[in-house]
Short mmCIF file of C-alpha atoms and ligand atoms in Angstrom, two decimals:
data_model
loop_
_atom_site.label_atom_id
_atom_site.label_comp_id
_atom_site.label_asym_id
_atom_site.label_seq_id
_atom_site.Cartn_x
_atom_site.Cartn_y
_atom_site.Cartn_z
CA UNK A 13 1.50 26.20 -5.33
CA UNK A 14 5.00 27.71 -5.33
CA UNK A 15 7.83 25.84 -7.25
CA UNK A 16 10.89 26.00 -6.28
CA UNK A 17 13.81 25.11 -8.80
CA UNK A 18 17.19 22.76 -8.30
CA UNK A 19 19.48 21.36 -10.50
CA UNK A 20 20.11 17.87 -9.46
CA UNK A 21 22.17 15.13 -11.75
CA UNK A 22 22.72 18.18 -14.32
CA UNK A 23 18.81 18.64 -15.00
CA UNK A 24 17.09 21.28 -13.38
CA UNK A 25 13.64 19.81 -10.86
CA UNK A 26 11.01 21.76 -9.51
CA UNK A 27 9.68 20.65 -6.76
CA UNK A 28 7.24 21.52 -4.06
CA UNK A 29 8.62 21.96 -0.59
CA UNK A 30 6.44 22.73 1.97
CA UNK A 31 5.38 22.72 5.65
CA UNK A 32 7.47 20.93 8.91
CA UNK A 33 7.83 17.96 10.48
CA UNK A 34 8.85 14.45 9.46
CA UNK A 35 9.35 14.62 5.59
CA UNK A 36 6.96 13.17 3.05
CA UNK A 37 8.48 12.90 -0.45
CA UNK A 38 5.17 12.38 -3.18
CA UNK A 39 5.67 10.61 -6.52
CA UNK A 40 3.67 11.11 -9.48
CA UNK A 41 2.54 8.45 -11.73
CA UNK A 42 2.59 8.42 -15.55
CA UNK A 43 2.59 11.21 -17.17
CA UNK A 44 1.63 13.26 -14.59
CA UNK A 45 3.19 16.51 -12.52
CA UNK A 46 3.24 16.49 -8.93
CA UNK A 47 -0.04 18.41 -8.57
CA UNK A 48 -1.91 15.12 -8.76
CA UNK A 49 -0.83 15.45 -5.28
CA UNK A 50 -2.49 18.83 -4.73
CA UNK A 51 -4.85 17.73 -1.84
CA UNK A 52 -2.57 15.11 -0.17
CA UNK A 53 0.04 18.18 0.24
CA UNK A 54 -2.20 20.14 1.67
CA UNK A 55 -3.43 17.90 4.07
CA UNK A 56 -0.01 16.27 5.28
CA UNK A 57 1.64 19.92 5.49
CA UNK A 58 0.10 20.70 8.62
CA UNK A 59 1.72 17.89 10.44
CA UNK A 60 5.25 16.93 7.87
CA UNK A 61 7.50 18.92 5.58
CA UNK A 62 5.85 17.78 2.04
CA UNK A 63 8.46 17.34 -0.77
CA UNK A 64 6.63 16.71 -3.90
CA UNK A 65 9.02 17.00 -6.94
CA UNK A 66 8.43 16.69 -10.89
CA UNK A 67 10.48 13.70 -12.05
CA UNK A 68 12.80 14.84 -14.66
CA UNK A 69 11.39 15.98 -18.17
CA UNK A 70 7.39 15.96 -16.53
CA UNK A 71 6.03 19.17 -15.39
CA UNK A 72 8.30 21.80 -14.88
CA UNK A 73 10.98 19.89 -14.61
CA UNK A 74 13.83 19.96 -17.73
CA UNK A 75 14.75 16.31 -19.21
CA UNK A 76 15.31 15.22 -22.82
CA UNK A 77 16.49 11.66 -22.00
CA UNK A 78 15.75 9.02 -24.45
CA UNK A 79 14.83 6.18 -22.24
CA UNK A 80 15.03 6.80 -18.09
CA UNK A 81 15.14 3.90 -15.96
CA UNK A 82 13.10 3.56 -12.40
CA UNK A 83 16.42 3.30 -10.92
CA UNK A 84 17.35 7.02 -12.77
CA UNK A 85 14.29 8.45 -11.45
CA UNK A 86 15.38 6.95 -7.67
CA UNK A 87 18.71 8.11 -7.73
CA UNK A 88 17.53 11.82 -8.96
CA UNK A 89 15.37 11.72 -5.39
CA UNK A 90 18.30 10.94 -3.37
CA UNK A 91 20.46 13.67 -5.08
CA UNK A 92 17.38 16.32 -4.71
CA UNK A 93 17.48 15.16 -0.40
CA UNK A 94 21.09 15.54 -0.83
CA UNK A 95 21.08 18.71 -2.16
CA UNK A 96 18.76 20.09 0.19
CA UNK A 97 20.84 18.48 2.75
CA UNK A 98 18.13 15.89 3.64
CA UNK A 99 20.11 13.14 5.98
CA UNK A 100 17.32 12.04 7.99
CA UNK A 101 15.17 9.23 6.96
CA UNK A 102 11.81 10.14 4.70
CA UNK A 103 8.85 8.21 4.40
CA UNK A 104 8.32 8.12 0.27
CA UNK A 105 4.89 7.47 -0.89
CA UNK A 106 4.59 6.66 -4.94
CA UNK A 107 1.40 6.34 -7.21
CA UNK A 108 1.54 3.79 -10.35
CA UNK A 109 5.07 4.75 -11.81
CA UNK A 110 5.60 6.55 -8.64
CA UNK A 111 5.61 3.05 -6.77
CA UNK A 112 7.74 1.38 -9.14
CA UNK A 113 10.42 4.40 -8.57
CA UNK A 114 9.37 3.75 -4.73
CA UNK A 115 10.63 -0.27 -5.10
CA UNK A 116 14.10 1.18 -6.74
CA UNK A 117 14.61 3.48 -3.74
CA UNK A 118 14.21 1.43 -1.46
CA UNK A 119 16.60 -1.05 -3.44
CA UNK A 120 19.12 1.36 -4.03
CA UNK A 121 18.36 4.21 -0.89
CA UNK A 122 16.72 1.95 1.95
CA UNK A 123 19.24 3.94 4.22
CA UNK A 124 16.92 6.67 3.91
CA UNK A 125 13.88 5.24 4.23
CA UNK A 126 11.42 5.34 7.72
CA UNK A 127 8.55 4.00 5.53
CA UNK A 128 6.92 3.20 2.56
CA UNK A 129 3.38 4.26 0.78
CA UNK A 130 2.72 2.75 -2.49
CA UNK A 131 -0.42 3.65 -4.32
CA UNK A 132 -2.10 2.13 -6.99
CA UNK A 133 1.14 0.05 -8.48
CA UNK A 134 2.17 -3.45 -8.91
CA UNK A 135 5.48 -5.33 -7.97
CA UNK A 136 5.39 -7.45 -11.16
CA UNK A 137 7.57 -6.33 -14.37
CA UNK A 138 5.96 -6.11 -17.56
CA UNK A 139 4.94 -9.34 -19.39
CA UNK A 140 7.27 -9.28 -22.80
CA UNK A 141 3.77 -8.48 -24.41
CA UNK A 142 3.12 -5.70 -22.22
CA UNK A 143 6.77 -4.11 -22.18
CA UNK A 144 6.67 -4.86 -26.85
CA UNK A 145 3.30 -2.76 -26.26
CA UNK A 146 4.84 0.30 -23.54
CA UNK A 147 7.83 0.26 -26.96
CA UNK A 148 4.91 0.44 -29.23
CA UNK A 149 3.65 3.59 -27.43
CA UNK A 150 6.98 5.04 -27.18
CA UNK A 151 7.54 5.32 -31.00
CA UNK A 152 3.70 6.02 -31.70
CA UNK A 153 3.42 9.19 -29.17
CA UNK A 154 6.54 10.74 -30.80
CA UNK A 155 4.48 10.85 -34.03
CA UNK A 156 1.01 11.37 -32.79
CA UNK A 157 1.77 13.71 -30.23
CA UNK A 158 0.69 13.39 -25.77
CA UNK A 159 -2.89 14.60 -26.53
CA UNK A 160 -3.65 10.65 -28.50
CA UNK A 161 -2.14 8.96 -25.28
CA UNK A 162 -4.18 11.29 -22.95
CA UNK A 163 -7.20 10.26 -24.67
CA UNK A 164 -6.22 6.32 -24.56
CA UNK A 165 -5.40 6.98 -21.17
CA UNK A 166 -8.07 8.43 -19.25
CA UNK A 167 -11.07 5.95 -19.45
CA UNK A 168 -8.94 3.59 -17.40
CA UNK A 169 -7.58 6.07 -15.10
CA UNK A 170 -10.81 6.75 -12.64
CA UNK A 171 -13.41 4.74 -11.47
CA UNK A 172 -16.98 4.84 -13.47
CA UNK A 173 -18.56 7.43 -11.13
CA UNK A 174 -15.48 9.84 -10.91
CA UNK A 175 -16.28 9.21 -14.91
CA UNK A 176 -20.01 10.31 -14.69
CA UNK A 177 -19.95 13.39 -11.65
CA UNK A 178 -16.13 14.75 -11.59
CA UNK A 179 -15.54 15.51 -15.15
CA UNK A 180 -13.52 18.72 -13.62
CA UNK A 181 -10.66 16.22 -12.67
CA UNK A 182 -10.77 13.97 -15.43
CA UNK A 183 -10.23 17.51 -17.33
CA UNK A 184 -7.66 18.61 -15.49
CA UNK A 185 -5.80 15.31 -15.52
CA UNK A 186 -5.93 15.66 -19.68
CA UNK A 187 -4.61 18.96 -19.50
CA UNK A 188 -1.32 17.87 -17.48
CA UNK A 189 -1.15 14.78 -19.51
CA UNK A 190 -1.37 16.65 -22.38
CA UNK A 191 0.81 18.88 -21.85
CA UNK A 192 3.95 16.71 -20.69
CA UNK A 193 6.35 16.31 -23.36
CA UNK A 194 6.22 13.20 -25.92
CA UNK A 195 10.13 12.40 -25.95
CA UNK A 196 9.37 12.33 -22.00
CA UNK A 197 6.34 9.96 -22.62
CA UNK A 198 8.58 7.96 -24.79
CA UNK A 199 11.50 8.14 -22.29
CA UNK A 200 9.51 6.85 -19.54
CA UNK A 201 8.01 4.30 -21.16
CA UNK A 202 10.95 2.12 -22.31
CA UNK A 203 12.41 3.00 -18.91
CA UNK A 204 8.90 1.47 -17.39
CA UNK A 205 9.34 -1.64 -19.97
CA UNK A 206 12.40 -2.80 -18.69
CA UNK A 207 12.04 -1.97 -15.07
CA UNK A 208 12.75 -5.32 -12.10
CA UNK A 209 10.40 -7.67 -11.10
CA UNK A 210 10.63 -6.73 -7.41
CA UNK A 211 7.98 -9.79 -6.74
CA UNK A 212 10.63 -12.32 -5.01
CA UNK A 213 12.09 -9.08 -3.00
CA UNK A 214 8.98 -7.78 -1.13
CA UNK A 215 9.61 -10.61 1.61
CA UNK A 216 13.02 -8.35 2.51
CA UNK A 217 10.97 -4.94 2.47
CA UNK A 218 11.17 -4.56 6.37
CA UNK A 219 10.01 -1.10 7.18
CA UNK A 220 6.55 0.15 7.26
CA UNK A 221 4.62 -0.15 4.13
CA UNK A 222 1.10 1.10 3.82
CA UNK A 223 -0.31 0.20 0.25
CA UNK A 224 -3.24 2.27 -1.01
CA UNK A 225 -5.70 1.07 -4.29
CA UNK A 226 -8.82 2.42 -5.62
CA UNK A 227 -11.79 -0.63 -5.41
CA UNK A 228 -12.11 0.32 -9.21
CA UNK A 229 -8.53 0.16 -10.59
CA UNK A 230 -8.29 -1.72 -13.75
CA UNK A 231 -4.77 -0.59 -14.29
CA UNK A 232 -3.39 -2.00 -11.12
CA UNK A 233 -6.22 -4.18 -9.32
CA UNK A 234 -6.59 -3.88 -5.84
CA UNK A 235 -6.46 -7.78 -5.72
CA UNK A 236 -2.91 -7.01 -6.54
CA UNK A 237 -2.18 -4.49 -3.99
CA UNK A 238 -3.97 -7.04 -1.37
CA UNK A 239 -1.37 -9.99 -2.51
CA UNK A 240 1.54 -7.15 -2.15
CA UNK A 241 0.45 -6.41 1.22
CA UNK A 242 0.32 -10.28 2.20
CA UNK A 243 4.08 -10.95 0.85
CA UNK A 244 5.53 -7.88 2.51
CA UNK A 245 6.82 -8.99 6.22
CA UNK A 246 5.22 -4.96 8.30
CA UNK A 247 2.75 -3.97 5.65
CA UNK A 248 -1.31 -3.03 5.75
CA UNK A 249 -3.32 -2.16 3.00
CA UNK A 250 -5.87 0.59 2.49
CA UNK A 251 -8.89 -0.07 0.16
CA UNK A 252 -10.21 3.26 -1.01
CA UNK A 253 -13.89 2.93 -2.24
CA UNK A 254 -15.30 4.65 -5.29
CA UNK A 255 -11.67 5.26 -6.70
CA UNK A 256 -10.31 3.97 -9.79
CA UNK A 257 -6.80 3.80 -10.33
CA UNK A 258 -6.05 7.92 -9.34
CA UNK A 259 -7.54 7.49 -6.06
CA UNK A 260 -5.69 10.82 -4.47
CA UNK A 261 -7.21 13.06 -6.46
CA UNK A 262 -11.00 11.26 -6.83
CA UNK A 263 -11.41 10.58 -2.90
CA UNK A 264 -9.13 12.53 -1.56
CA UNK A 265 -10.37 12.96 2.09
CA UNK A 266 -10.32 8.77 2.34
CA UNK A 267 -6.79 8.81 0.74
CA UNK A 268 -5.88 11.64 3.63
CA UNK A 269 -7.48 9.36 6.07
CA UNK A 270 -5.38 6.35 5.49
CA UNK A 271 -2.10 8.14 4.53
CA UNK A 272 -2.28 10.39 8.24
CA UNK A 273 -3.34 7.12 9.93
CA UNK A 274 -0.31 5.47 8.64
CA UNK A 275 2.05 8.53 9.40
CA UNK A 276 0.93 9.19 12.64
CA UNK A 277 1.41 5.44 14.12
CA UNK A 278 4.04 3.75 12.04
CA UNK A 279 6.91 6.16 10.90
C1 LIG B 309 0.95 5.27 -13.95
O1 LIG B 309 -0.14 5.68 -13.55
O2 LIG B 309 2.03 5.69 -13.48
C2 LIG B 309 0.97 4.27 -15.07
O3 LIG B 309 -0.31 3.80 -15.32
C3 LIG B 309 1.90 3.16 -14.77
C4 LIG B 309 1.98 2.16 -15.87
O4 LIG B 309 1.74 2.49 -17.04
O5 LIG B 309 2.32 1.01 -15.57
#
């Protein structure tokens, strides 16, 4: 997939840009690159221009921030539209850490918003156990490198039979997690720890909101997703079966399904 490359905020993104239409911009979760988005860009390119960028220090993408906040990683989208001289409204669609970037956006950017697609994330902050734990992590991956995270990581990331028949992905998840920078793992991390609790705002999230969550998600439940869907005044939710919590890349033709669904009638 071609990369293109644009300094935005003084660090230089890549990004994928590709196809025409309405614009899709795709999030990654943590610590991913964009191409857990591989099959989800090639499916909503034939009908929308795909944007799906590297946040800053994952991927390709330069970064050597000690701590970046959701809110950094939102404002770095709106000054990659505005750089490509974006004004129109976007529908953004975020996995995990992807969806709590999504939340700031919208908070910060609803201007240029059409609609929303959250995947496999929560609302909630951190509980002060869970944020001392994400700190933890931050100092311990510094010293024992991205590889001991991946490994920690991945049992919880896909559902037991993406576990048992699709090693293939679980392997090529480790590789990208693997491979992303520790000082970005830390970064992200204590920006994740102290990121809102965007609970008591989902009743003012107005615009379309599709939320998307793998039946076998232990990281973010789809219980969860279900309750964000209820508080959130224009908003359905899309149960993926036999997914876990990286549901685009272990059923990706369901994930298509409900994402096109959603783009074709509501944005
Ligand atoms: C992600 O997939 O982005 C992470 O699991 C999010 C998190 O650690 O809360």
């Amino acid at each position: 997939m071609e990369m293109r490359k644009i300094t935005v905020n003084e660090v230089r993104l890549s990004y994928v840009d590709t196809g025409t239409g309405p614009i899709v911009l795709l999030l990654h979760g943590f610590p991913l690159d964009h191409s857990m988005w591989r099959h989800q860009i090639e499916a909503l390119s034939q009908r929308h221009r795909v944007l799906a960028p590297d946040l800053r220090g994952f991927g390709q993408s330069e970064g050597q921030d000690d701590k970046v906040t959701m809110r950094q990683f939102a404002d770095d989208l709106a000054g990659l539209l505005d750089s490509l001289g974006i004004l129109e409204p976007i529908t953004l669609c975020g996995l995990s850490m992807g969806g709590y970037i999504a939340w700031q956006f919208w908070r910060h950017h609803g201007a240029r918003l059409t609609g929303l697609i959250v995947c496999n994330s929560r609302a909630a902050a951190d509980s002060a156990e869970a944020a001392a734990e994400r700190l933890r992590l931050a100092d311990s991956v510094l010293t024992e490198g991205s590889a001991a995270i991946a490994d920690a990581m991945l049992p919880k990331l896909f559902a037991p039979s993406t576990l048992e028949s699709q090693s293939s992905i679980v392997e090529a998840t480790r590789r990208v997690m693997a491979a992303i920078r520790p000082t970005t793992i830390a970064a992200a991390l204590r920006g994740m720890a102290e990121r809102p609790d965007m609970t008591d705002e989902l009743a003012g999230i107005d615009i379309p909101t599709l939320l998307v969550g793998g039946e076998f998600d232990v990281l973010t439940p789809a219980d969860e997703m279900r309750a964000i869907a209820r508080a959130l005044p224009d908003a359905t939710f899309c149960p993926i079966a036999d997914a876990g919590h990286m549901a685009p890349l272990e059923q990706p033709a369901r994930v298509n399904r409900c994402l096109l669904d959603f783009l074709s009638t509501r944005v």
